[in-house]
Amino acid sequence: MMEALLPKSAVIEPTPGLPKTARPSATPNLAVMQAAAVRLPLCFVLTGVMALLISGGVLLAQPDLLAMYHYTPHLIAMTHLFVLGFICSIVMGAMYQLVPVTLETQLFSEKLVKFQFAAHVIGFVGMVWAFWNFNMAMVGAFGSLLTLGVGLFVCNLACTLAKVKSWKVIKFGIASALFWLSATVVAGLILTTAKCWNFISFQPLAAMHAHAHLGVVGVFVMMIVTVSYKLVPMFTLSELQSERRAWWSVAVLNLGLLGAFVAVLLQSPLKLVFALVITVGFVLYGLEIIAILRARNRRHLDWGMKYSLTAIALLIPLSILALVLSWSWLPMTAVTMQLESVYGLLGLFGLVGLAILGMLYKIVPFLVWFHSYSRHIGLAKIPALADMYSVRLQIAGYWTFLAGLAALSLATTWSHESGIRWGGGLLVLSVAIFALNLGKILAHFVRPKVEPFAKKTNSATNTLCPPNP
């Protein structure tokens, strides 16, 4: 896939007769990738970027949303816009492209993707509107449509996984994420129905927190952990160092999440124990990623990888904060209540958001390059992947994002509206920089830059082949 598949520069005319270089073991089969659609993943990606820009705009317009406690209709609406509109859209689009590549198979059905995209977009837009207006009946109606879309997504990927006979850690991790995605949607529908008919006795805030952990840890973090076991070795020219350690990390995360969901839902003191179990899973994952990076052959890390690895590093403060908030005797003060919002910010904006931006810097250039230039390989001068975007914009977006995340987290802790506006402004600026870079990439989709090879002149021929004496 992507960089590992392509030459360092796609503008050099190949010389006949040279021996072919062996394809690295980490590189997926090109024939598999040719079957993957390009336009549909891009539709999911663009939908997600649009939802992200809208989320940032609302945060700038109403910074008080983060200055108050997070259990409010408007903040719940914006959280669902960010989670369903941005994160879910991009994860779904990425999975349609990455799963066939990482498992070296073909997607079960591209037709299902079209129906799923329509159900997903209408569903999450309607849910955000209904949450904003606190119309729980409409939340249920649009949530049912979203559930249909999720069902199609899960069915499509489950059938794709079924075509892979052997059980590897990547297949197990993806299957786990699909299970937790289904559980998250079902739990959300139950919560919505309970708001209308009041038939369950769980404390509403505890139920919401349990639902959120199912989605964030079970789906998004599980996907990041699983896919990085393929992508980090691929883009650094390395290998998985310990498959046993990778298996244990995914298994421990699943066990910890199951226990944490029940403990949070029942408000049990055992939630600290299961938070520790999840932390152990993250430690095993971090040890494997470090081992992979130490064994890499590509010493230089591009900025797309730096985005993703920085996101993984945020698991450290997130785990510490999770352990603190899981302590049953933690006093409930204004600051500790705001720390729950900071925990959500670091998890969603920091870990998941930054990881997605790094992943997009890998996926989108390849999708566009493959659509516009793959048929011209060896026949004309075509851009390399690195020529399709600006590295300077990547760097600017990276540091602006981290500065915005730090400022927003501190300001949210102390409910400082001006600080929230400044931190949110930096995050929006970072997203705008990413959108500008994305525009540069998509320009190759609309107007490919294909040039014929330069013809050899007689003078060049005479220089290369001096005349006989």
Short mmCIF file of C-alpha atoms in Angstrom, two decimals:
data_model
loop_
_atom_site.label_atom_id
_atom_site.label_comp_id
_atom_site.label_asym_id
_atom_site.label_seq_id
_atom_site.Cartn_x
_atom_site.Cartn_y
_atom_site.Cartn_z
CA MET A 1 0.00 0.00 0.00
CA MET A 2 0.84 3.65 -0.34
CA GLU A 3 4.46 4.68 0.19
CA ALA A 4 5.89 1.22 0.53
CA LEU A 5 4.33 0.32 -2.79
CA LEU A 6 5.62 3.31 -4.72
CA PRO A 7 9.10 4.27 -5.89
CA LYS A 8 10.90 7.10 -4.15
CA SER A 9 10.17 9.26 -7.16
CA ALA A 10 7.64 8.55 -9.82
CA VAL A 11 9.23 10.89 -12.32
CA ILE A 12 12.27 8.78 -13.23
CA GLU A 13 12.01 6.88 -16.46
CA PRO A 14 12.63 3.17 -15.88
CA THR A 15 15.62 1.55 -17.52
CA PRO A 16 14.88 -1.69 -19.37
CA GLY A 17 16.75 -4.77 -18.36
CA LEU A 18 17.34 -3.89 -14.73
CA PRO A 19 16.44 -6.63 -12.24
CA LYS A 20 13.19 -6.18 -10.34
CA THR A 21 13.39 -5.34 -6.67
CA ALA A 22 11.62 -7.74 -4.35
CA ARG A 23 8.47 -6.35 -2.78
CA PRO A 24 8.77 -5.94 1.02
CA SER A 25 6.76 -8.45 3.02
CA ALA A 26 4.91 -5.61 4.73
CA THR A 27 3.61 -4.29 1.42
CA PRO A 28 0.16 -5.51 0.41
CA ASN A 29 -0.73 -6.94 -2.94
CA LEU A 30 -1.45 -4.33 -5.63
CA ALA A 31 -4.01 -6.59 -7.28
CA VAL A 32 -6.06 -6.53 -4.09
CA MET A 33 -5.95 -2.74 -3.97
CA GLN A 34 -7.14 -2.37 -7.53
CA ALA A 35 -10.49 -3.83 -6.50
CA ALA A 36 -11.00 -1.25 -3.78
CA ALA A 37 -13.15 1.75 -4.69
CA VAL A 38 -11.55 5.18 -4.57
CA ARG A 39 -14.50 7.55 -4.79
CA LEU A 40 -16.54 6.06 -1.94
CA PRO A 41 -13.77 6.24 0.70
CA LEU A 42 -13.15 9.82 -0.40
CA CYS A 43 -16.85 10.64 0.08
CA PHE A 44 -16.63 9.42 3.69
CA VAL A 45 -13.41 11.36 4.24
CA LEU A 46 -14.77 14.65 2.85
CA THR A 47 -17.95 14.24 4.91
CA GLY A 48 -15.82 13.76 8.01
CA VAL A 49 -13.65 16.81 7.30
CA MET A 50 -16.77 18.94 6.78
CA ALA A 51 -18.20 17.75 10.11
CA LEU A 52 -14.89 18.57 11.80
CA LEU A 53 -14.88 22.13 10.40
CA ILE A 54 -18.48 22.68 11.54
CA SER A 55 -17.63 21.35 15.02
CA GLY A 56 -14.73 23.79 15.27
CA GLY A 57 -16.87 26.69 14.07
CA VAL A 58 -19.53 26.00 16.70
CA LEU A 59 -16.86 25.77 19.40
CA LEU A 60 -15.51 29.18 18.38
CA ALA A 61 -19.00 30.69 18.36
CA GLN A 62 -20.04 29.15 21.69
CA PRO A 63 -16.98 28.51 23.90
CA ASP A 64 -19.26 28.35 26.93
CA LEU A 65 -20.19 24.81 25.84
CA LEU A 66 -16.91 23.56 27.28
CA ALA A 67 -16.94 25.94 30.22
CA MET A 68 -19.93 24.14 31.76
CA TYR A 69 -20.57 20.53 32.73
CA HIS A 70 -20.70 18.21 29.73
CA TYR A 71 -24.17 16.72 30.34
CA THR A 72 -26.10 19.35 28.33
CA PRO A 73 -28.17 18.93 25.12
CA HIS A 74 -26.03 21.26 22.99
CA LEU A 75 -22.72 19.70 24.04
CA ILE A 76 -24.13 16.20 23.54
CA ALA A 77 -25.22 17.29 20.05
CA MET A 78 -21.75 18.62 19.22
CA THR A 79 -20.11 15.49 20.65
CA HIS A 80 -22.23 13.35 18.32
CA LEU A 81 -21.38 15.62 15.38
CA PHE A 82 -17.70 15.15 16.14
CA VAL A 83 -17.93 11.42 16.90
CA LEU A 84 -20.45 10.31 14.27
CA GLY A 85 -19.84 12.99 11.66
CA PHE A 86 -16.07 13.29 11.81
CA ILE A 87 -14.58 10.20 13.47
CA CYS A 88 -17.10 7.58 12.34
CA SER A 89 -17.26 8.85 8.77
CA ILE A 90 -13.49 8.78 8.33
CA VAL A 91 -13.01 5.49 10.17
CA MET A 92 -15.64 3.83 7.99
CA GLY A 93 -14.13 5.21 4.78
CA ALA A 94 -10.65 4.23 5.92
CA MET A 95 -11.74 0.72 6.87
CA TYR A 96 -13.25 0.14 3.44
CA GLN A 97 -9.81 0.81 2.01
CA LEU A 98 -7.54 -0.53 4.76
CA VAL A 99 -9.24 -3.81 5.69
CA PRO A 100 -8.87 -5.37 2.21
CA VAL A 101 -5.25 -4.16 2.15
CA THR A 102 -4.22 -5.27 5.63
CA LEU A 103 -5.88 -8.68 5.27
CA GLU A 104 -5.01 -9.04 1.55
CA THR A 105 -8.52 -9.79 0.39
CA GLN A 106 -11.32 -7.99 -1.44
CA LEU A 107 -14.21 -6.03 0.04
CA PHE A 108 -17.37 -8.13 0.18
CA SER A 109 -19.68 -5.61 -1.55
CA GLU A 110 -19.16 -2.09 -2.85
CA LYS A 111 -22.92 -1.73 -3.48
CA LEU A 112 -23.62 -1.97 0.24
CA VAL A 113 -21.22 0.93 0.79
CA LYS A 114 -23.43 3.29 -1.25
CA PHE A 115 -26.56 2.49 0.77
CA GLN A 116 -24.61 2.66 4.00
CA PHE A 117 -23.20 6.09 3.16
CA ALA A 118 -26.67 7.54 2.58
CA ALA A 119 -28.07 6.02 5.80
CA HIS A 120 -25.05 7.18 7.78
CA VAL A 121 -25.11 10.80 6.64
CA ILE A 122 -28.87 11.29 6.99
CA GLY A 123 -28.79 9.47 10.33
CA PHE A 124 -26.04 11.46 12.04
CA VAL A 125 -27.18 14.84 10.67
CA GLY A 126 -30.70 14.17 11.93
CA MET A 127 -29.43 12.98 15.32
CA VAL A 128 -27.31 16.11 15.84
CA TRP A 129 -30.31 18.34 15.00
CA ALA A 130 -32.56 16.33 17.34
CA PHE A 131 -30.06 16.41 20.22
CA TRP A 132 -29.57 20.17 19.78
CA ASN A 133 -33.34 20.65 20.10
CA PHE A 134 -33.62 17.90 22.75
CA ASN A 135 -36.21 16.00 20.72
CA MET A 136 -35.60 12.46 21.92
CA ALA A 137 -38.29 10.95 19.71
CA MET A 138 -36.49 12.25 16.61
CA VAL A 139 -33.17 11.13 18.08
CA GLY A 140 -34.62 7.63 18.13
CA ALA A 141 -35.96 7.91 14.57
CA PHE A 142 -32.70 9.16 13.06
CA GLY A 143 -30.73 6.86 15.36
CA SER A 144 -32.58 3.90 13.85
CA LEU A 145 -31.51 5.03 10.38
CA LEU A 146 -27.93 5.40 11.62
CA THR A 147 -28.19 1.90 13.09
CA LEU A 148 -29.17 0.60 9.66
CA GLY A 149 -26.04 2.19 8.22
CA VAL A 150 -23.86 0.73 10.97
CA GLY A 151 -25.47 -2.67 10.39
CA LEU A 152 -24.58 -2.53 6.70
CA PHE A 153 -21.03 -1.48 7.58
CA VAL A 154 -20.59 -4.28 10.11
CA CYS A 155 -22.14 -6.83 7.75
CA ASN A 156 -19.88 -5.79 4.87
CA LEU A 157 -16.69 -5.97 6.93
CA ALA A 158 -17.75 -9.14 8.75
CA CYS A 159 -18.29 -10.89 5.41
CA THR A 160 -14.90 -9.57 4.28
CA LEU A 161 -13.25 -10.93 7.43
CA ALA A 162 -14.94 -14.30 6.89
CA LYS A 163 -13.02 -14.67 3.62
CA VAL A 164 -9.76 -14.69 5.61
CA LYS A 165 -9.35 -18.21 7.00
CA SER A 166 -6.50 -17.71 9.48
CA TRP A 167 -7.03 -15.76 12.71
CA LYS A 168 -4.30 -13.14 13.02
CA VAL A 169 -4.19 -10.37 15.61
CA ILE A 170 -5.32 -7.79 13.04
CA LYS A 171 -8.41 -9.82 12.13
CA PHE A 172 -9.17 -10.37 15.83
CA GLY A 173 -8.80 -6.66 16.61
CA ILE A 174 -11.03 -5.56 13.72
CA ALA A 175 -13.65 -8.15 14.68
CA SER A 176 -13.52 -6.86 18.26
CA ALA A 177 -14.03 -3.27 17.11
CA LEU A 178 -17.02 -4.32 14.98
CA PHE A 179 -18.54 -6.10 17.98
CA TRP A 180 -18.11 -3.06 20.21
CA LEU A 181 -19.51 -0.80 17.47
CA SER A 182 -22.66 -2.90 17.35
CA ALA A 183 -22.89 -2.87 21.15
CA THR A 184 -22.41 0.92 21.23
CA VAL A 185 -25.23 1.53 18.77
CA VAL A 186 -27.58 -0.84 20.62
CA ALA A 187 -26.72 0.82 23.94
CA GLY A 188 -27.40 4.24 22.40
CA LEU A 189 -30.81 3.15 21.15
CA ILE A 190 -31.66 1.74 24.58
CA LEU A 191 -30.65 5.00 26.26
CA THR A 192 -32.76 7.01 23.82
CA THR A 193 -35.77 4.76 24.31
CA ALA A 194 -35.37 4.95 28.08
CA LYS A 195 -35.50 8.76 27.86
CA CYS A 196 -38.89 8.49 26.18
CA TRP A 197 -40.43 5.66 28.25
CA ASN A 198 -38.26 5.56 31.39
CA PHE A 199 -38.05 1.75 31.64
CA ILE A 200 -34.49 1.31 32.99
CA SER A 201 -33.24 2.20 36.45
CA PHE A 202 -29.59 3.02 35.66
CA GLN A 203 -28.34 6.46 36.62
CA PRO A 204 -28.47 8.52 33.36
CA LEU A 205 -24.98 10.00 33.68
CA ALA A 206 -23.42 6.62 34.45
CA ALA A 207 -25.23 5.07 31.48
CA MET A 208 -23.97 7.84 29.20
CA HIS A 209 -20.38 7.38 30.41
CA ALA A 210 -20.58 3.61 29.89
CA HIS A 211 -21.99 4.17 26.38
CA ALA A 212 -19.19 6.65 25.57
CA HIS A 213 -16.44 4.25 26.70
CA LEU A 214 -17.87 1.48 24.54
CA GLY A 215 -17.62 3.71 21.50
CA VAL A 216 -14.32 5.49 22.09
CA VAL A 217 -12.23 2.68 23.61
CA GLY A 218 -14.00 -0.29 22.03
CA VAL A 219 -14.32 1.05 18.50
CA PHE A 220 -11.91 3.90 17.80
CA VAL A 221 -9.00 3.08 20.10
CA MET A 222 -9.29 -0.61 19.22
CA MET A 223 -9.14 0.29 15.51
CA ILE A 224 -6.09 2.50 16.08
CA VAL A 225 -4.29 -0.24 18.02
CA THR A 226 -5.15 -2.95 15.50
CA VAL A 227 -4.47 -1.09 12.27
CA SER A 228 -1.21 0.40 13.59
CA TYR A 229 0.14 -3.13 13.97
CA LYS A 230 0.04 -3.22 10.16
CA LEU A 231 0.62 0.40 9.16
CA VAL A 232 3.52 1.30 11.49
CA PRO A 233 5.68 -1.60 10.23
CA MET A 234 4.60 -0.83 6.66
CA PHE A 235 5.56 2.85 6.69
CA THR A 236 8.75 2.39 8.70
CA LEU A 237 9.92 -0.74 6.83
CA SER A 238 9.82 -2.88 9.93
CA GLU A 239 7.97 -5.96 11.19
CA LEU A 240 5.75 -6.96 14.08
CA GLN A 241 8.29 -7.96 16.74
CA SER A 242 6.13 -10.09 19.05
CA GLU A 243 2.83 -11.43 17.80
CA ARG A 244 2.17 -12.88 21.25
CA ARG A 245 2.52 -9.43 22.85
CA ALA A 246 0.22 -7.95 20.19
CA TRP A 247 -2.38 -10.66 20.87
CA TRP A 248 -2.20 -10.04 24.61
CA SER A 249 -2.60 -6.28 24.18
CA VAL A 250 -5.83 -6.68 22.20
CA ALA A 251 -7.17 -9.42 24.48
CA VAL A 252 -6.45 -7.42 27.65
CA LEU A 253 -8.10 -4.32 26.15
CA ASN A 254 -11.22 -6.34 25.40
CA LEU A 255 -11.32 -7.80 28.91
CA GLY A 256 -10.75 -4.42 30.54
CA LEU A 257 -13.39 -2.70 28.44
CA LEU A 258 -16.02 -5.33 29.22
CA GLY A 259 -15.38 -4.97 32.94
CA ALA A 260 -15.17 -1.17 32.79
CA PHE A 261 -18.50 -0.93 30.95
CA VAL A 262 -20.30 -2.94 33.64
CA ALA A 263 -18.50 -1.17 36.50
CA VAL A 264 -19.21 2.33 35.14
CA LEU A 265 -22.83 1.44 34.41
CA LEU A 266 -23.34 0.11 37.98
CA GLN A 267 -21.15 2.84 39.52
CA SER A 268 -19.04 0.13 41.11
CA PRO A 269 -15.67 0.79 42.82
CA LEU A 270 -14.28 -1.96 40.56
CA LYS A 271 -14.03 0.56 37.71
CA LEU A 272 -10.56 1.46 39.05
CA VAL A 273 -9.51 -2.20 38.74
CA PHE A 274 -10.69 -2.42 35.13
CA ALA A 275 -9.12 0.95 34.33
CA LEU A 276 -5.85 -0.63 35.46
CA VAL A 277 -6.51 -3.64 33.21
CA ILE A 278 -7.05 -1.35 30.20
CA THR A 279 -3.85 0.52 31.13
CA VAL A 280 -1.94 -2.79 31.10
CA GLY A 281 -3.27 -3.39 27.58
CA PHE A 282 -1.99 0.04 26.53
CA VAL A 283 1.42 -0.67 28.10
CA LEU A 284 1.73 -3.91 26.11
CA TYR A 285 0.70 -2.05 22.96
CA GLY A 286 3.23 0.72 23.62
CA LEU A 287 6.03 -1.78 24.19
CA GLU A 288 5.29 -3.46 20.86
CA ILE A 289 5.18 -0.13 18.97
CA ILE A 290 8.53 0.87 20.53
CA ALA A 291 10.02 -2.50 19.51
CA ILE A 292 8.73 -2.05 15.95
CA LEU A 293 10.23 1.44 15.72
CA ARG A 294 13.60 0.29 17.06
CA ALA A 295 13.78 -2.42 14.40
CA ARG A 296 12.78 -0.15 11.52
CA ASN A 297 14.90 0.19 8.37
CA ARG A 298 13.51 3.62 7.45
CA ARG A 299 15.14 5.88 10.02
CA HIS A 300 13.41 9.08 8.93
CA LEU A 301 9.82 9.44 10.10
CA ASP A 302 7.61 11.61 7.90
CA TRP A 303 5.11 14.01 9.45
CA GLY A 304 2.14 11.74 8.83
CA MET A 305 3.82 9.14 11.06
CA LYS A 306 4.70 11.81 13.63
CA TYR A 307 1.03 12.79 13.85
CA SER A 308 0.05 9.17 14.51
CA LEU A 309 2.85 8.41 16.98
CA THR A 310 2.13 11.60 18.93
CA ALA A 311 -1.50 10.52 19.17
CA ILE A 312 -0.36 7.15 20.56
CA ALA A 313 1.84 8.98 23.12
CA LEU A 314 -1.28 10.74 24.41
CA LEU A 315 -2.36 7.37 25.83
CA ILE A 316 -0.01 8.15 28.74
CA PRO A 317 -1.79 11.26 30.13
CA LEU A 318 -5.14 9.73 29.18
CA SER A 319 -4.45 6.58 31.21
CA ILE A 320 -3.31 8.62 34.22
CA LEU A 321 -6.43 10.78 34.04
CA ALA A 322 -8.64 7.69 33.67
CA LEU A 323 -7.13 6.16 36.81
CA VAL A 324 -7.66 9.38 38.76
CA LEU A 325 -11.29 9.74 37.65
CA SER A 326 -11.96 6.06 38.39
CA TRP A 327 -11.07 6.49 42.05
CA SER A 328 -14.35 6.17 43.94
CA TRP A 329 -13.28 8.52 46.74
CA LEU A 330 -12.33 11.37 44.42
CA PRO A 331 -14.05 14.50 45.78
CA MET A 332 -16.62 15.98 43.39
CA THR A 333 -15.50 19.59 42.98
CA ALA A 334 -15.92 22.03 40.09
CA VAL A 335 -12.38 21.19 38.90
CA THR A 336 -12.74 17.39 39.10
CA MET A 337 -16.05 17.61 37.24
CA GLN A 338 -14.33 19.62 34.50
CA LEU A 339 -11.55 17.02 34.37
CA GLU A 340 -14.14 14.65 32.90
CA SER A 341 -14.52 17.07 29.99
CA VAL A 342 -10.72 17.28 29.65
CA TYR A 343 -10.60 13.47 29.61
CA GLY A 344 -13.09 13.47 26.74
CA LEU A 345 -11.15 16.21 24.91
CA LEU A 346 -7.85 14.35 25.14
CA GLY A 347 -9.49 11.11 24.06
CA LEU A 348 -11.54 12.43 21.16
CA PHE A 349 -9.67 15.51 19.88
CA GLY A 350 -6.20 14.39 20.99
CA LEU A 351 -5.82 10.64 20.63
CA VAL A 352 -8.45 9.82 18.02
CA GLY A 353 -8.47 13.16 16.16
CA LEU A 354 -4.70 13.44 15.77
CA ALA A 355 -4.40 9.77 14.81
CA ILE A 356 -7.03 10.27 12.11
CA LEU A 357 -5.27 13.33 10.69
CA GLY A 358 -2.03 11.35 10.51
CA MET A 359 -3.83 8.44 8.88
CA LEU A 360 -5.47 10.77 6.33
CA TYR A 361 -2.05 12.08 5.29
CA LYS A 362 -1.33 8.48 4.28
CA ILE A 363 -4.67 7.37 2.87
CA VAL A 364 -5.92 10.37 0.88
CA PRO A 365 -2.72 10.99 -1.14
CA PHE A 366 -2.62 7.32 -2.05
CA LEU A 367 -6.30 7.16 -3.05
CA VAL A 368 -5.93 10.22 -5.27
CA TRP A 369 -2.57 9.07 -6.65
CA PHE A 370 -3.92 5.61 -7.41
CA HIS A 371 -7.01 7.04 -9.15
CA SER A 372 -5.14 9.63 -11.22
CA TYR A 373 -1.72 8.15 -11.91
CA SER A 374 -1.57 4.37 -11.48
CA ARG A 375 -2.36 3.71 -15.15
CA HIS A 376 0.48 6.04 -16.22
CA ILE A 377 3.28 4.25 -14.35
CA GLY A 378 6.25 3.83 -16.67
CA LEU A 379 4.46 5.66 -19.51
CA ALA A 380 4.78 9.29 -18.42
CA LYS A 381 6.20 11.58 -15.75
CA ILE A 382 3.89 11.57 -12.73
CA PRO A 383 4.20 13.10 -9.24
CA ALA A 384 5.41 11.12 -6.26
CA LEU A 385 3.20 11.02 -3.17
CA ALA A 386 5.32 13.62 -1.38
CA ASP A 387 4.80 16.06 -4.28
CA MET A 388 1.04 16.14 -3.71
CA TYR A 389 1.01 18.07 -0.43
CA SER A 390 3.04 20.64 1.48
CA VAL A 391 5.33 19.39 4.25
CA ARG A 392 5.51 22.92 5.66
CA LEU A 393 1.74 22.95 6.07
CA GLN A 394 1.96 19.55 7.77
CA ILE A 395 4.47 20.93 10.28
CA ALA A 396 2.45 24.09 10.89
CA GLY A 397 -0.73 22.09 11.39
CA TYR A 398 1.00 19.68 13.79
CA TRP A 399 2.33 22.32 16.19
CA THR A 400 -0.81 24.43 15.96
CA PHE A 401 -2.90 21.38 16.86
CA LEU A 402 -0.79 20.52 19.90
CA ALA A 403 -0.76 24.13 21.12
CA GLY A 404 -4.53 24.35 20.69
CA LEU A 405 -5.13 21.04 22.47
CA ALA A 406 -2.94 22.07 25.43
CA ALA A 407 -4.58 25.50 25.72
CA LEU A 408 -8.08 24.08 25.37
CA SER A 409 -7.45 21.41 28.01
CA LEU A 410 -6.11 23.91 30.54
CA ALA A 411 -8.88 26.41 29.86
CA THR A 412 -11.56 23.73 30.13
CA THR A 413 -10.17 22.58 33.48
CA TRP A 414 -10.66 26.06 34.92
CA SER A 415 -13.82 26.91 32.89
CA HIS A 416 -12.05 29.88 31.29
CA GLU A 417 -14.16 30.98 28.30
CA SER A 418 -11.52 33.24 26.71
CA GLY A 419 -8.92 30.49 26.98
CA ILE A 420 -11.37 28.02 25.46
CA ARG A 421 -11.94 30.39 22.56
CA TRP A 422 -8.18 30.79 21.99
CA GLY A 423 -7.50 27.06 22.29
CA GLY A 424 -10.44 26.24 20.06
CA GLY A 425 -9.25 28.87 17.59
CA LEU A 426 -5.84 27.20 17.35
CA LEU A 427 -7.47 23.82 16.79
CA VAL A 428 -9.71 25.26 14.08
CA LEU A 429 -6.66 26.91 12.49
CA SER A 430 -4.91 23.54 12.49
CA VAL A 431 -7.93 21.93 10.84
CA ALA A 432 -8.03 24.76 8.26
CA ILE A 433 -4.35 24.12 7.48
CA PHE A 434 -5.14 20.44 7.03
CA ALA A 435 -8.09 21.33 4.78
CA LEU A 436 -5.78 23.52 2.67
CA ASN A 437 -3.31 20.66 2.30
CA LEU A 438 -6.20 18.32 1.51
CA GLY A 439 -7.25 20.72 -1.24
CA LYS A 440 -3.76 20.50 -2.76
CA ILE A 441 -4.06 16.72 -2.78
CA LEU A 442 -7.57 16.70 -4.26
CA ALA A 443 -6.41 19.05 -7.04
CA HIS A 444 -4.60 16.03 -8.49
CA PHE A 445 -7.93 14.18 -8.50
CA VAL A 446 -9.54 16.92 -10.63
CA ARG A 447 -6.54 17.89 -12.77
CA PRO A 448 -3.86 15.18 -12.88
CA LYS A 449 -0.34 16.41 -13.69
CA VAL A 450 0.82 13.92 -16.29
CA GLU A 451 3.74 14.91 -18.53
CA PRO A 452 5.43 12.94 -21.33
CA PHE A 453 8.97 11.76 -20.82
CA ALA A 454 11.59 14.08 -22.26
CA LYS A 455 12.90 12.82 -25.59
CA LYS A 456 16.61 12.18 -25.85
CA THR A 457 18.33 14.74 -28.08
CA ASN A 458 21.15 13.98 -30.50
CA SER A 459 23.56 15.99 -28.38
CA ALA A 460 22.67 13.95 -25.34
CA THR A 461 23.18 10.77 -27.39
CA ASN A 462 26.58 11.97 -28.60
CA THR A 463 27.58 12.81 -25.04
CA LEU A 464 26.60 9.40 -23.75
CA CYS A 465 28.05 7.54 -26.78
CA PRO A 466 31.23 9.21 -28.07
CA PRO A 467 32.03 8.64 -31.79
CA ASN A 468 34.41 5.92 -32.86
CA PRO A 469 37.98 7.03 -33.53
#
